[in-house]
Structure formats: structure tokens, C-alpha cells
PDB file of C-alpha atoms in Angstrom:
ATOM      1  CA  UNK A  18     -54.889 -52.673-104.077  1.00 83.00           C
ATOM      2  CA  UNK A  19     -58.292 -50.242-103.362  1.00 91.00           C
ATOM      3  CA  UNK A  20     -59.843 -47.458-104.536  1.00 95.00           C
ATOM      4  CA  UNK A  21     -61.800 -44.953-102.184  1.00 97.00           C
ATOM      5  CA  UNK A  22     -63.854 -41.501-103.221  1.00 97.00           C
ATOM      6  CA  UNK A  23     -66.066 -39.691-100.909  1.00 98.00           C
ATOM      7  CA  UNK A  24     -69.478 -38.313-100.776  1.00 98.00           C
ATOM      8  CA  UNK A  25     -71.469 -35.534 -99.294  1.00 98.00           C
ATOM      9  CA  UNK A  26     -69.996 -32.851 -97.927  1.00 98.00           C
ATOM     10  CA  UNK A  27     -71.046 -29.534 -98.213  1.00 98.00           C
ATOM     11  CA  UNK A  28     -72.203 -26.515 -96.319  1.00 98.00           C
ATOM     12  CA  UNK A  29     -74.792 -26.845 -93.714  1.00 98.00           C
ATOM     13  CA  UNK A  30     -75.408 -24.577 -90.323  1.00 98.00           C
ATOM     14  CA  UNK A  31     -74.248 -24.817 -87.413  1.00 98.00           C
ATOM     15  CA  UNK A  32     -76.142 -27.809 -85.294  1.00 98.00           C
ATOM     16  CA  UNK A  33     -77.045 -29.523 -88.763  1.00 98.00           C
ATOM     17  CA  UNK A  34     -76.131 -32.315 -90.354  1.00 98.00           C
ATOM     18  CA  UNK A  35     -74.397 -34.114 -93.235  1.00 98.00           C
ATOM     19  CA  UNK A  36     -73.732 -37.927 -93.581  1.00 98.00           C
ATOM     20  CA  UNK A  37     -70.675 -39.210 -95.618  1.00 98.00           C
ATOM     21  CA  UNK A  38     -69.858 -41.254 -97.451  1.00 98.00           C
ATOM     22  CA  UNK A  39     -67.044 -44.076 -98.191  1.00 97.00           C
ATOM     23  CA  UNK A  40     -67.679 -46.481-102.098  1.00 97.00           C
ATOM     24  CA  UNK A  41     -64.724 -48.599-102.405  1.00 95.00           C
ATOM     25  CA  UNK A  42     -63.459 -50.164-105.061  1.00 93.00           C
ATOM     26  CA  UNK A  43     -61.192 -54.408-104.951  1.00 82.00           C
ATOM     27  CA  UNK A  44     -61.702 -57.150-103.703  1.00 83.00           C
ATOM     28  CA  UNK A  45     -60.376 -56.724-100.572  1.00 87.00           C
ATOM     29  CA  UNK A  46     -61.877 -54.233 -99.239  1.00 90.00           C
ATOM     30  CA  UNK A  47     -63.920 -56.555 -96.651  1.00 92.00           C
ATOM     31  CA  UNK A  48     -59.980 -57.468 -95.055  1.00 94.00           C
ATOM     32  CA  UNK A  49     -59.676 -53.438 -94.758  1.00 96.00           C
ATOM     33  CA  UNK A  50     -60.020 -51.537 -91.289  1.00 97.00           C
ATOM     34  CA  UNK A  51     -61.776 -48.207 -92.445  1.00 98.00           C
ATOM     35  CA  UNK A  52     -60.579 -44.785 -91.721  1.00 98.00           C
ATOM     36  CA  UNK A  53     -61.876 -40.483 -91.280  1.00 98.00           C
ATOM     37  CA  UNK A  54     -59.626 -38.216 -91.648  1.00 98.00           C
ATOM     38  CA  UNK A  55     -59.882 -34.401 -91.699  1.00 98.00           C
ATOM     39  CA  UNK A  56     -57.477 -31.503 -92.405  1.00 98.00           C
ATOM     40  CA  UNK A  57     -58.375 -27.518 -92.370  1.00 98.00           C
ATOM     41  CA  UNK A  58     -56.306 -25.449 -94.443  1.00 94.00           C
ATOM     42  CA  UNK A  59     -52.673 -24.748 -91.964  1.00 95.00           C
ATOM     43  CA  UNK A  60     -53.521 -27.226 -89.566  1.00 97.00           C
ATOM     44  CA  UNK A  61     -51.671 -31.751 -89.840  1.00 97.00           C
ATOM     45  CA  UNK A  62     -54.110 -34.283 -90.212  1.00 97.00           C
ATOM     46  CA  UNK A  63     -56.616 -35.069 -87.747  1.00 98.00           C
ATOM     47  CA  UNK A  64     -58.223 -38.554 -86.770  1.00 98.00           C
ATOM     48  CA  UNK A  65     -61.169 -38.739 -86.974  1.00 98.00           C
ATOM     49  CA  UNK A  66     -63.284 -41.887 -86.835  1.00 98.00           C
ATOM     50  CA  UNK A  67     -61.901 -45.992 -87.666  1.00 98.00           C
ATOM     51  CA  UNK A  68     -64.146 -49.265 -88.838  1.00 98.00           C
ATOM     52  CA  UNK A  69     -62.156 -52.606 -88.443  1.00 97.00           C
ATOM     53  CA  UNK A  70     -62.706 -54.817 -91.427  1.00 96.00           C
ATOM     54  CA  UNK A  71     -66.206 -56.282 -89.800  1.00 96.00           C
ATOM     55  CA  UNK A  72     -67.469 -53.484 -87.837  1.00 96.00           C
ATOM     56  CA  UNK A  73     -67.783 -55.028 -84.578  1.00 97.00           C
ATOM     57  CA  UNK A  74     -65.176 -52.455 -83.680  1.00 98.00           C
ATOM     58  CA  UNK A  75     -65.723 -48.771 -83.360  1.00 98.00           C
ATOM     59  CA  UNK A  76     -63.146 -45.473 -82.698  1.00 98.00           C
ATOM     60  CA  UNK A  77     -63.248 -42.012 -82.515  1.00 98.00           C
ATOM     61  CA  UNK A  78     -61.323 -38.974 -82.234  1.00 98.00           C
ATOM     62  CA  UNK A  79     -62.425 -37.349 -78.325  1.00 98.00           C
ATOM     63  CA  UNK A  80     -63.870 -34.013 -80.037  1.00 98.00           C
ATOM     64  CA  UNK A  81     -66.249 -36.157 -82.744  1.00 98.00           C
ATOM     65  CA  UNK A  82     -67.244 -38.921 -79.845  1.00 98.00           C
ATOM     66  CA  UNK A  83     -71.263 -38.490 -78.759  1.00 98.00           C
ATOM     67  CA  UNK A  84     -72.039 -36.564 -82.366  1.00 98.00           C
ATOM     68  CA  UNK A  85     -70.854 -38.372 -85.293  1.00 98.00           C
ATOM     69  CA  UNK A  86     -70.813 -41.993 -86.200  1.00 98.00           C
ATOM     70  CA  UNK A  87     -69.083 -45.154 -87.884  1.00 98.00           C
ATOM     71  CA  UNK A  88     -69.915 -47.530 -90.187  1.00 98.00           C
ATOM     72  CA  UNK A  89     -69.546 -50.013 -93.227  1.00 97.00           C
ATOM     73  CA  UNK A  90     -71.867 -52.622 -95.359  1.00 95.00           C
ATOM     74  CA  UNK A  91     -69.671 -54.502 -96.571  1.00 92.00           C
ATOM     75  CA  UNK A  92     -71.568 -55.916 -99.123  1.00 92.00           C
ATOM     76  CA  UNK A  93     -72.669 -52.561-100.215  1.00 94.00           C
ATOM     77  CA  UNK A  94     -68.777 -51.425-100.108  1.00 94.00           C
ATOM     78  CA  UNK A  95     -68.999 -48.761 -98.363  1.00 96.00           C
ATOM     79  CA  UNK A  96     -68.295 -46.361 -95.227  1.00 97.00           C
ATOM     80  CA  UNK A  97     -70.474 -43.171 -93.520  1.00 98.00           C
ATOM     81  CA  UNK A  98     -69.452 -41.207 -91.230  1.00 98.00           C
ATOM     82  CA  UNK A  99     -72.798 -39.994 -90.548  1.00 98.00           C
ATOM     83  CA  UNK A 100     -72.377 -36.478 -88.438  1.00 98.00           C
ATOM     84  CA  UNK A 101     -74.444 -34.374 -86.264  1.00 98.00           C
ATOM     85  CA  UNK A 102     -74.073 -31.289 -84.367  1.00 98.00           C
ATOM     86  CA  UNK A 103     -72.003 -30.279 -86.840  1.00 98.00           C
ATOM     87  CA  UNK A 104     -69.747 -26.970 -85.275  1.00 98.00           C
ATOM     88  CA  UNK A 105     -67.658 -24.634 -86.915  1.00 98.00           C
ATOM     89  CA  UNK A 106     -64.248 -26.394 -85.710  1.00 97.00           C
ATOM     90  CA  UNK A 107     -65.433 -29.181 -87.963  1.00 98.00           C
ATOM     91  CA  UNK A 108     -64.855 -27.422 -91.204  1.00 98.00           C
ATOM     92  CA  UNK A 109     -61.975 -28.898 -93.046  1.00 98.00           C
ATOM     93  CA  UNK A 110     -61.499 -31.762 -96.091  1.00 98.00           C
ATOM     94  CA  UNK A 111     -62.517 -35.246 -94.877  1.00 98.00           C
ATOM     95  CA  UNK A 112     -60.407 -37.763 -96.402  1.00 98.00           C
ATOM     96  CA  UNK A 113     -61.580 -41.636 -95.745  1.00 98.00           C
ATOM     97  CA  UNK A 114     -58.863 -44.463 -96.107  1.00 98.00           C
ATOM     98  CA  UNK A 115     -57.995 -48.390 -95.977  1.00 97.00           C
ATOM     99  CA  UNK A 116     -55.493 -50.067 -94.319  1.00 97.00           C
ATOM    100  CA  UNK A 117     -54.814 -53.082 -92.284  1.00 96.00           C
ATOM    101  CA  UNK A 118     -56.500 -52.578 -88.755  1.00 96.00           C
ATOM    102  CA  UNK A 119     -58.442 -49.659 -87.626  1.00 97.00           C
ATOM    103  CA  UNK A 120     -55.543 -46.776 -86.625  1.00 97.00           C
ATOM    104  CA  UNK A 121     -56.242 -43.733 -85.455  1.00 97.00           C
ATOM    105  CA  UNK A 122     -52.934 -42.659 -86.972  1.00 98.00           C
ATOM    106  CA  UNK A 123     -52.997 -41.492 -90.420  1.00 97.00           C
ATOM    107  CA  UNK A 124     -49.439 -42.677 -91.485  1.00 97.00           C
ATOM    108  CA  UNK A 125     -50.868 -46.561 -91.074  1.00 97.00           C
ATOM    109  CA  UNK A 126     -53.370 -46.350 -93.622  1.00 98.00           C
ATOM    110  CA  UNK A 127     -52.266 -47.990 -97.066  1.00 96.00           C
ATOM    111  CA  UNK A 128     -54.607 -46.305 -99.053  1.00 96.00           C
ATOM    112  CA  UNK A 129     -57.133 -42.620-100.196  1.00 97.00           C
ATOM    113  CA  UNK A 130     -59.484 -41.535-101.033  1.00 98.00           C
ATOM    114  CA  UNK A 131     -59.256 -37.360-103.166  1.00 97.00           C
ATOM    115  CA  UNK A 132     -61.613 -35.917-100.036  1.00 98.00           C
ATOM    116  CA  UNK A 133     -64.817 -34.043 -99.893  1.00 98.00           C
ATOM    117  CA  UNK A 134     -65.194 -30.445 -98.468  1.00 98.00           C
ATOM    118  CA  UNK A 135     -67.183 -30.028 -95.544  1.00 98.00           C
ATOM    119  CA  UNK A 136     -67.778 -26.597 -94.852  1.00 98.00           C
ATOM    120  CA  UNK A 137     -70.257 -25.427 -91.398  1.00 98.00           C
ATOM    121  CA  UNK A 138     -70.437 -21.677 -90.924  1.00 98.00           C
ATOM    122  CA  UNK A 139     -71.765 -19.765 -87.283  1.00 94.00           C
TER     123      UNK A 139
END
């Protein structure tokens, strides 16, 4: 099994930056793709970014492309999400998830962290 814990969320002004980290445990972590998803109150869970097991392939939602960067360090068993030029509409609970492939559909991921709150004020 894979256990995931997110950190790095907080309150930031529009235009600011945050770096989220997803710390993983378990011997099979290196074989998993990891995705970041977010969910605002009353809204569906939304794909943000994903990365394959080796870090050679990344995919982003159009809404964050050019502003967010996903990366992983398998030696440290972490996946980060660097968020720049934040907008109020980025406000959500951000969760990381591990799955078989770097897909955009949250239903295709098997393990989830608890999530971390990101709030962007205008």
C-alpha cells in the first residue's frame, strides 16, 4: 500500500506562490504515477496535474498550465506542486493521489492523502 500526506497549504494573496508537498511511504511508491486534484466547496473534484512514475511525463489542466509545476523526487519519496501566480479561483482543498498511470480522471487513482487547504485572497 501507499500512504500519502500533503503539506504546504495556507493563505496567500493573489499573485503569490505556494509549494505543496506530497510525502509518500511504502516500498512501491516509485512504481506509481501521482496526481494532484483540488475541490472547492460545492464543486466537483478537479484535475490539476499528474506525473508518471519516473517523472519523465507530466500533464496539466488548462487552468493551471504555465503557472503550476509538478515534480517528484523518488529518492525522497515526494511529489511537489509549485504554484505561482495564484488566483482566487485556485482556492480549494488540494489532494495528492497515487495510481497506475498519470491519468486525468480521479477515479483511476487508488491511494489518497487527506488534503491541504489553499486559500487565495483577492
